Amino acid sequence: KQEVTQIPAALSVPEGENLVLNCSFTDSAIYNLQWFRQDPGKGLTSLLLIQSSQREQTSGRLNASLDKSSGRSTLYIAASQPGDSATYLCAVEDNNAGNMLTFGGGTRLMVKP
Amino acid sequence: GAVVSQHPSWVICKSGTSVKIECRSLDFQATTMFWYRQFPKQSLMLMATSNEGSKATYEQGVEKDKFLINHASLTLSTLTVTSAHPEDSSFYICSARDRGYFYGYTFGSGTRLTVV
């Protein structure tokens, strides 16, 4: 059974810092990995999707990498802003799990002005 | 891009009553939709997979008679919480995907259910 772990569980940084969020998964037989953002009491907003054949994806100040063989992904946020404060979730879609997503526990990010 | 609309965004109901939550794919057809439950400060847990025109597939430990799922059309899935109790209070989110696995999943805005 796929297990997804995110480290750290919580992170507080001053504005302007570059930061890295980590995601690891136990079964490398995945279709893709997706990073989401969730604001309190809201749904999920997709940030980046990395296919299993890709190494990284970029969108603005966000860069996500994928090392499928080692079961790891990182989300890099450049020049963090208070508006980046949210919970970040990674999820993998398994080849063998009926296209369902398995989520990590999330990283709660607070960017202080 | 693909949009999933979920209603209501919040609902308060009395213990023993039933509540229906709707999930619609606005600009695409979804043969499969997923329903998740999220407790405070926890991640999402898959409850069931909703299949258009057939029975839903429930995850282990989810009571199918309590959480009724209907996927009557390619753009609408509903989750009905029957005989709700305070322990059913939670945040419920649906998701769907436009086209194949090359594209990611889109999530609804969620429904906060409070049973009093």
PDB file of C-alpha atoms in Angstrom:
ATOM      1  CA  LYS A   1       0.000   0.000   0.000  1.00  0.00           C
ATOM      2  CA  GLN A   2       1.304   3.407  -0.993  1.00  0.00           C
ATOM      3  CA  GLU A   3       2.334   5.715   1.834  1.00  0.00           C
ATOM      4  CA  VAL A   4       3.150   9.379   1.370  1.00  0.00           C
ATOM      5  CA  THR A   5       5.059  11.408   3.938  1.00  0.00           C
ATOM      6  CA  GLN A   6       5.669  15.134   4.018  1.00  0.00           C
ATOM      7  CA  ILE A   7       8.403  16.852   5.971  1.00  0.00           C
ATOM      8  CA  PRO A   8       8.298  19.202   7.762  1.00  0.00           C
ATOM      9  CA  ALA A   9       4.766  19.126   9.129  1.00  0.00           C
ATOM     10  CA  ALA A  10       4.923  22.842   9.846  1.00  0.00           C
ATOM     11  CA  LEU A  11       7.257  25.642   8.823  1.00  0.00           C
ATOM     12  CA  SER A  12       7.472  29.303   9.772  1.00  0.00           C
ATOM     13  CA  VAL A  13       9.804  31.596   7.843  1.00  0.00           C
ATOM     14  CA  PRO A  14      10.324  35.320   7.382  1.00  0.00           C
ATOM     15  CA  GLU A  15       9.230  36.881   4.141  1.00  0.00           C
ATOM     16  CA  GLY A  16      11.706  36.648   1.287  1.00  0.00           C
ATOM     17  CA  GLU A  17      13.240  33.302   2.181  1.00  0.00           C
ATOM     18  CA  ASN A  18      13.598  30.502  -0.319  1.00  0.00           C
ATOM     19  CA  LEU A  19      12.231  27.257   1.049  1.00  0.00           C
ATOM     20  CA  VAL A  20      11.921  23.582   0.249  1.00  0.00           C
ATOM     21  CA  LEU A  21       9.073  21.258   1.112  1.00  0.00           C
ATOM     22  CA  ASN A  22       9.687  17.542   0.964  1.00  0.00           C
ATOM     23  CA  CYS A  23       7.481  14.642  -0.050  1.00  0.00           C
ATOM     24  CA  SER A  24       8.392  10.963  -0.084  1.00  0.00           C
ATOM     25  CA  PHE A  25       6.440   7.927  -1.241  1.00  0.00           C
ATOM     26  CA  THR A  26       6.998   4.217  -0.757  1.00  0.00           C
ATOM     27  CA  ASP A  27       5.898   2.719  -4.077  1.00  0.00           C
ATOM     28  CA  SER A  28       7.635   4.138  -7.147  1.00  0.00           C
ATOM     29  CA  ALA A  29       5.061   2.709  -9.584  1.00  0.00           C
ATOM     30  CA  ILE A  30       3.208   5.973 -10.019  1.00  0.00           C
ATOM     31  CA  TYR A  31       1.537   7.741 -12.929  1.00  0.00           C
ATOM     32  CA  ASN A  32       2.195  11.203 -11.589  1.00  0.00           C
ATOM     33  CA  LEU A  33       2.649  13.376  -8.533  1.00  0.00           C
ATOM     34  CA  GLN A  34       0.649  16.504  -7.867  1.00  0.00           C
ATOM     35  CA  TRP A  35       1.289  19.386  -5.463  1.00  0.00           C
ATOM     36  CA  PHE A  36      -1.705  21.246  -4.044  1.00  0.00           C
ATOM     37  CA  ARG A  37      -2.280  24.280  -1.912  1.00  0.00           C
ATOM     38  CA  GLN A  38      -5.089  24.438   0.645  1.00  0.00           C
ATOM     39  CA  ASP A  39      -6.147  27.589   2.452  1.00  0.00           C
ATOM     40  CA  PRO A  40      -8.042  27.200   5.748  1.00  0.00           C
ATOM     41  CA  GLY A  41     -11.594  25.986   5.198  1.00  0.00           C
ATOM     42  CA  LYS A  42     -11.131  25.814   1.451  1.00  0.00           C
ATOM     43  CA  GLY A  43     -10.722  23.190  -1.221  1.00  0.00           C
ATOM     44  CA  LEU A  44      -7.503  22.249  -2.945  1.00  0.00           C
ATOM     45  CA  THR A  45      -5.830  24.290  -5.637  1.00  0.00           C
ATOM     46  CA  SER A  46      -3.530  22.415  -7.974  1.00  0.00           C
ATOM     47  CA  LEU A  47      -0.071  23.953  -8.184  1.00  0.00           C
ATOM     48  CA  LEU A  48       2.027  21.579 -10.243  1.00  0.00           C
ATOM     49  CA  LEU A  49       1.643  18.159 -11.825  1.00  0.00           C
ATOM     50  CA  ILE A  50       4.687  16.047 -12.633  1.00  0.00           C
ATOM     51  CA  GLN A  51       4.304  13.001 -14.847  1.00  0.00           C
ATOM     52  CA  SER A  52       6.284   9.891 -13.943  1.00  0.00           C
ATOM     53  CA  SER A  53       8.542  10.431 -16.966  1.00  0.00           C
ATOM     54  CA  GLN A  54       9.354  14.030 -16.008  1.00  0.00           C
ATOM     55  CA  ARG A  55      11.992  15.346 -13.622  1.00  0.00           C
ATOM     56  CA  GLU A  56      10.573  18.750 -12.786  1.00  0.00           C
ATOM     57  CA  GLN A  57       7.899  21.335 -13.446  1.00  0.00           C
ATOM     58  CA  THR A  58       7.962  25.082 -12.896  1.00  0.00           C
ATOM     59  CA  SER A  59       5.268  27.682 -12.430  1.00  0.00           C
ATOM     60  CA  GLY A  60       6.287  31.190 -11.476  1.00  0.00           C
ATOM     61  CA  ARG A  61       8.131  31.075  -8.154  1.00  0.00           C
ATOM     62  CA  LEU A  62       7.357  27.387  -7.716  1.00  0.00           C
ATOM     63  CA  ASN A  63       9.504  24.517  -8.866  1.00  0.00           C
ATOM     64  CA  ALA A  64       8.736  20.881  -8.202  1.00  0.00           C
ATOM     65  CA  SER A  65      11.128  18.028  -8.818  1.00  0.00           C
ATOM     66  CA  LEU A  66      10.547  14.301  -8.949  1.00  0.00           C
ATOM     67  CA  ASP A  67      12.984  11.449  -8.381  1.00  0.00           C
ATOM     68  CA  LYS A  68      10.777   8.448  -8.910  1.00  0.00           C
ATOM     69  CA  SER A  69      13.464   5.851  -8.284  1.00  0.00           C
ATOM     70  CA  SER A  70      14.141   7.175  -4.803  1.00  0.00           C
ATOM     71  CA  GLY A  71      10.501   7.982  -4.106  1.00  0.00           C
ATOM     72  CA  ARG A  72      10.996  11.698  -3.502  1.00  0.00           C
ATOM     73  CA  SER A  73       9.663  15.030  -4.636  1.00  0.00           C
ATOM     74  CA  THR A  74      10.489  18.536  -3.509  1.00  0.00           C
ATOM     75  CA  LEU A  75       8.561  21.760  -3.891  1.00  0.00           C
ATOM     76  CA  TYR A  76      10.799  24.790  -4.012  1.00  0.00           C
ATOM     77  CA  ILE A  77       9.253  28.198  -3.287  1.00  0.00           C
ATOM     78  CA  ALA A  78      11.413  31.171  -4.183  1.00  0.00           C
ATOM     79  CA  ALA A  79      11.228  34.545  -2.448  1.00  0.00           C
ATOM     80  CA  SER A  80       8.382  33.545  -0.158  1.00  0.00           C
ATOM     81  CA  GLN A  81       5.549  36.004   0.524  1.00  0.00           C
ATOM     82  CA  PRO A  82       2.918  36.218   3.282  1.00  0.00           C
ATOM     83  CA  GLY A  83       0.329  35.218   0.651  1.00  0.00           C
ATOM     84  CA  ASP A  84       2.103  31.878   0.329  1.00  0.00           C
ATOM     85  CA  SER A  85       0.923  30.957   3.827  1.00  0.00           C
ATOM     86  CA  ALA A  86      -1.208  27.828   3.460  1.00  0.00           C
ATOM     87  CA  THR A  87      -1.024  24.057   3.771  1.00  0.00           C
ATOM     88  CA  TYR A  88       0.808  22.330   0.943  1.00  0.00           C
ATOM     89  CA  LEU A  89      -0.162  18.783   0.077  1.00  0.00           C
ATOM     90  CA  CYS A  90       1.494  16.328  -2.247  1.00  0.00           C
ATOM     91  CA  ALA A  91      -0.387  13.404  -3.707  1.00  0.00           C
ATOM     92  CA  VAL A  92       0.629  10.498  -5.909  1.00  0.00           C
ATOM     93  CA  GLU A  93      -1.498   8.613  -8.364  1.00  0.00           C
ATOM     94  CA  ASP A  94      -0.645   4.941  -8.383  1.00  0.00           C
ATOM     95  CA  ASN A  95      -0.495   2.616 -11.339  1.00  0.00           C
ATOM     96  CA  ASN A  96      -2.110  -0.093  -9.270  1.00  0.00           C
ATOM     97  CA  ALA A  97      -4.716   1.731  -7.219  1.00  0.00           C
ATOM     98  CA  GLY A  98      -7.537   2.482  -9.618  1.00  0.00           C
ATOM     99  CA  ASN A  99      -6.344   6.028 -10.318  1.00  0.00           C
ATOM    100  CA  MET A 100      -6.905   7.117  -6.781  1.00  0.00           C
ATOM    101  CA  LEU A 101      -4.702   9.710  -5.118  1.00  0.00           C
ATOM    102  CA  THR A 102      -2.775   9.056  -1.946  1.00  0.00           C
ATOM    103  CA  PHE A 103      -2.070  12.206   0.032  1.00  0.00           C
ATOM    104  CA  GLY A 104       0.705  13.161   2.372  1.00  0.00           C
ATOM    105  CA  GLY A 105      -0.080  14.756   5.709  1.00  0.00           C
ATOM    106  CA  GLY A 106       0.735  18.225   4.412  1.00  0.00           C
ATOM    107  CA  THR A 107       3.123  20.989   5.402  1.00  0.00           C
ATOM    108  CA  ARG A 108       1.581  24.029   7.103  1.00  0.00           C
ATOM    109  CA  LEU A 109       3.536  27.048   5.965  1.00  0.00           C
ATOM    110  CA  MET A 110       3.497  30.442   7.641  1.00  0.00           C
ATOM    111  CA  VAL A 111       5.387  33.284   5.993  1.00  0.00           C
ATOM    112  CA  LYS A 112       5.786  36.212   8.352  1.00  0.00           C
ATOM    113  CA  PRO A 113       5.942  39.791   7.073  1.00  0.00           C
TER     114      PRO A 113
ATOM    115  CA  GLY B   1      -9.235  24.736 -17.192  1.00  0.00           C
ATOM    116  CA  ALA B   2     -11.367  22.069 -15.593  1.00  0.00           C
ATOM    117  CA  VAL B   3     -13.708  23.357 -12.896  1.00  0.00           C
ATOM    118  CA  VAL B   4     -15.473  21.352 -10.208  1.00  0.00           C
ATOM    119  CA  SER B   5     -18.301  23.069  -8.358  1.00  0.00           C
ATOM    120  CA  GLN B   6     -19.383  21.836  -4.940  1.00  0.00           C
ATOM    121  CA  HIS B   7     -22.464  22.930  -2.994  1.00  0.00           C
ATOM    122  CA  PRO B   8     -23.255  23.856  -0.354  1.00  0.00           C
ATOM    123  CA  SER B   9     -20.035  25.317   1.006  1.00  0.00           C
ATOM    124  CA  TRP B  10     -21.302  24.886   4.539  1.00  0.00           C
ATOM    125  CA  VAL B  11     -24.326  23.350   6.191  1.00  0.00           C
ATOM    126  CA  ILE B  12     -25.602  22.939   9.736  1.00  0.00           C
ATOM    127  CA  CYS B  13     -28.127  20.221  10.412  1.00  0.00           C
ATOM    128  CA  LYS B  14     -29.808  18.605  13.369  1.00  0.00           C
ATOM    129  CA  SER B  15     -28.801  15.166  14.531  1.00  0.00           C
ATOM    130  CA  GLY B  16     -30.867  12.493  12.801  1.00  0.00           C
ATOM    131  CA  THR B  17     -31.518  14.417   9.617  1.00  0.00           C
ATOM    132  CA  SER B  18     -29.975  13.855   6.182  1.00  0.00           C
ATOM    133  CA  VAL B  19     -27.822  16.221   4.163  1.00  0.00           C
ATOM    134  CA  LYS B  20     -27.062  16.145   0.448  1.00  0.00           C
ATOM    135  CA  ILE B  21     -23.855  17.537  -1.037  1.00  0.00           C
ATOM    136  CA  GLU B  22     -23.522  18.109  -4.773  1.00  0.00           C
ATOM    137  CA  CYS B  23     -20.418  17.932  -6.912  1.00  0.00           C
ATOM    138  CA  ARG B  24     -20.573  19.107 -10.525  1.00  0.00           C
ATOM    139  CA  SER B  25     -18.007  19.131 -13.295  1.00  0.00           C
ATOM    140  CA  LEU B  26     -18.778  22.390 -15.071  1.00  0.00           C
ATOM    141  CA  ASP B  27     -16.869  22.186 -18.323  1.00  0.00           C
ATOM    142  CA  PHE B  28     -16.103  18.522 -18.750  1.00  0.00           C
ATOM    143  CA  GLN B  29     -17.639  15.104 -18.330  1.00  0.00           C
ATOM    144  CA  ALA B  30     -16.498  12.957 -15.453  1.00  0.00           C
ATOM    145  CA  THR B  31     -17.263   9.256 -15.460  1.00  0.00           C
ATOM    146  CA  THR B  32     -15.518   9.010 -12.120  1.00  0.00           C
ATOM    147  CA  MET B  33     -15.571  11.358  -9.163  1.00  0.00           C
ATOM    148  CA  PHE B  34     -13.966  10.944  -5.777  1.00  0.00           C
ATOM    149  CA  TRP B  35     -15.253  11.897  -2.339  1.00  0.00           C
ATOM    150  CA  TYR B  36     -12.863  12.753   0.477  1.00  0.00           C
ATOM    151  CA  ARG B  37     -13.257  13.587   4.119  1.00  0.00           C
ATOM    152  CA  GLN B  38     -10.909  15.825   6.048  1.00  0.00           C
ATOM    153  CA  PHE B  39     -10.699  16.291   9.805  1.00  0.00           C
ATOM    154  CA  PRO B  40      -9.158  19.454  11.280  1.00  0.00           C
ATOM    155  CA  LYS B  41      -5.427  19.704  10.672  1.00  0.00           C
ATOM    156  CA  GLN B  42      -5.381  16.337   8.960  1.00  0.00           C
ATOM    157  CA  SER B  43      -4.943  15.298   5.378  1.00  0.00           C
ATOM    158  CA  LEU B  44      -7.610  14.033   3.017  1.00  0.00           C
ATOM    159  CA  MET B  45      -8.958  10.522   3.360  1.00  0.00           C
ATOM    160  CA  LEU B  46     -10.659   8.914   0.395  1.00  0.00           C
ATOM    161  CA  MET B  47     -14.180   7.794   1.265  1.00  0.00           C
ATOM    162  CA  ALA B  48     -15.483   6.455  -2.019  1.00  0.00           C
ATOM    163  CA  THR B  49     -15.179   6.447  -5.770  1.00  0.00           C
ATOM    164  CA  SER B  50     -18.315   7.507  -7.583  1.00  0.00           C
ATOM    165  CA  ASN B  51     -18.906   5.841 -10.952  1.00  0.00           C
ATOM    166  CA  GLU B  52     -21.416   7.184 -13.466  1.00  0.00           C
ATOM    167  CA  GLY B  53     -24.232   4.732 -14.014  1.00  0.00           C
ATOM    168  CA  SER B  54     -23.042   2.171 -11.494  1.00  0.00           C
ATOM    169  CA  LYS B  55     -22.557   1.644  -7.792  1.00  0.00           C
ATOM    170  CA  ALA B  56     -19.951   3.570  -5.897  1.00  0.00           C
ATOM    171  CA  THR B  57     -16.871   1.862  -4.519  1.00  0.00           C
ATOM    172  CA  TYR B  58     -16.358   2.530  -0.823  1.00  0.00           C
ATOM    173  CA  GLU B  59     -13.083   2.455   1.068  1.00  0.00           C
ATOM    174  CA  GLN B  60     -12.672   0.105   3.958  1.00  0.00           C
ATOM    175  CA  GLY B  61     -14.380   1.384   7.081  1.00  0.00           C
ATOM    176  CA  VAL B  62     -16.786   3.738   5.287  1.00  0.00           C
ATOM    177  CA  GLU B  63     -20.428   2.879   5.883  1.00  0.00           C
ATOM    178  CA  LYS B  64     -22.151   2.745   2.516  1.00  0.00           C
ATOM    179  CA  ASP B  65     -25.610   2.986   4.092  1.00  0.00           C
ATOM    180  CA  LYS B  66     -24.668   6.174   5.890  1.00  0.00           C
ATOM    181  CA  PHE B  67     -22.863   7.859   3.019  1.00  0.00           C
ATOM    182  CA  LEU B  68     -25.039   7.380  -0.046  1.00  0.00           C
ATOM    183  CA  ILE B  69     -23.448   8.272  -3.360  1.00  0.00           C
ATOM    184  CA  ASN B  70     -25.334   8.802  -6.585  1.00  0.00           C
ATOM    185  CA  HIS B  71     -23.634   9.531  -9.908  1.00  0.00           C
ATOM    186  CA  ALA B  72     -26.625   9.831 -12.194  1.00  0.00           C
ATOM    187  CA  SER B  73     -25.009  11.858 -14.959  1.00  0.00           C
ATOM    188  CA  LEU B  74     -21.588  12.567 -16.394  1.00  0.00           C
ATOM    189  CA  THR B  75     -21.465  15.933 -14.644  1.00  0.00           C
ATOM    190  CA  LEU B  76     -23.081  15.350 -11.264  1.00  0.00           C
ATOM    191  CA  SER B  77     -22.314  13.230  -8.243  1.00  0.00           C
ATOM    192  CA  THR B  78     -24.084  13.602  -4.910  1.00  0.00           C
ATOM    193  CA  LEU B  79     -23.120  12.496  -1.421  1.00  0.00           C
ATOM    194  CA  THR B  80     -25.959  12.139   1.080  1.00  0.00           C
ATOM    195  CA  VAL B  81     -25.099  11.822   4.741  1.00  0.00           C
ATOM    196  CA  THR B  82     -28.043   9.953   6.216  1.00  0.00           C
ATOM    197  CA  SER B  83     -29.172  10.116   9.826  1.00  0.00           C
ATOM    198  CA  ALA B  84     -26.325  12.471  10.583  1.00  0.00           C
ATOM    199  CA  HIS B  85     -24.676  12.485  13.985  1.00  0.00           C
ATOM    200  CA  PRO B  86     -22.197  14.935  15.523  1.00  0.00           C
ATOM    201  CA  GLU B  87     -19.312  12.581  14.704  1.00  0.00           C
ATOM    202  CA  ASP B  88     -20.149  13.041  11.009  1.00  0.00           C
ATOM    203  CA  SER B  89     -19.198  16.704  11.320  1.00  0.00           C
ATOM    204  CA  SER B  90     -16.275  17.195   8.985  1.00  0.00           C
ATOM    205  CA  PHE B  91     -15.055  18.808   5.782  1.00  0.00           C
ATOM    206  CA  TYR B  92     -16.101  16.899   2.660  1.00  0.00           C
ATOM    207  CA  ILE B  93     -14.389  17.476  -0.700  1.00  0.00           C
ATOM    208  CA  CYS B  94     -15.010  15.990  -4.114  1.00  0.00           C
ATOM    209  CA  SER B  95     -12.675  15.749  -7.073  1.00  0.00           C
ATOM    210  CA  ALA B  96     -12.707  14.748 -10.717  1.00  0.00           C
ATOM    211  CA  ARG B  97     -10.415  14.754 -13.692  1.00  0.00           C
ATOM    212  CA  ASP B  98     -10.847  15.961 -17.208  1.00  0.00           C
ATOM    213  CA  ARG B  99      -9.435  13.399 -19.645  1.00  0.00           C
ATOM    214  CA  GLY B 100      -6.714  10.915 -18.753  1.00  0.00           C
ATOM    215  CA  TYR B 101      -3.928  10.576 -16.227  1.00  0.00           C
ATOM    216  CA  PHE B 102      -1.776  13.025 -18.142  1.00  0.00           C
ATOM    217  CA  TYR B 103      -3.903  15.697 -16.502  1.00  0.00           C
ATOM    218  CA  GLY B 104      -4.203  16.281 -12.795  1.00  0.00           C
ATOM    219  CA  TYR B 105      -7.227  16.215 -10.571  1.00  0.00           C
ATOM    220  CA  THR B 106      -9.444  19.202  -9.877  1.00  0.00           C
ATOM    221  CA  PHE B 107     -11.071  19.605  -6.490  1.00  0.00           C
ATOM    222  CA  GLY B 108     -14.268  21.253  -5.386  1.00  0.00           C
ATOM    223  CA  SER B 109     -14.236  24.000  -2.788  1.00  0.00           C
ATOM    224  CA  GLY B 110     -15.411  21.650  -0.062  1.00  0.00           C
ATOM    225  CA  THR B 111     -18.432  21.462   2.246  1.00  0.00           C
ATOM    226  CA  ARG B 112     -18.195  22.076   5.964  1.00  0.00           C
ATOM    227  CA  LEU B 113     -20.826  19.919   7.663  1.00  0.00           C
ATOM    228  CA  THR B 114     -21.744  20.600  11.275  1.00  0.00           C
ATOM    229  CA  VAL B 115     -24.230  18.310  12.963  1.00  0.00           C
ATOM    230  CA  VAL B 116     -25.773  19.688  16.157  1.00  0.00           C
TER     231      VAL B 116
END
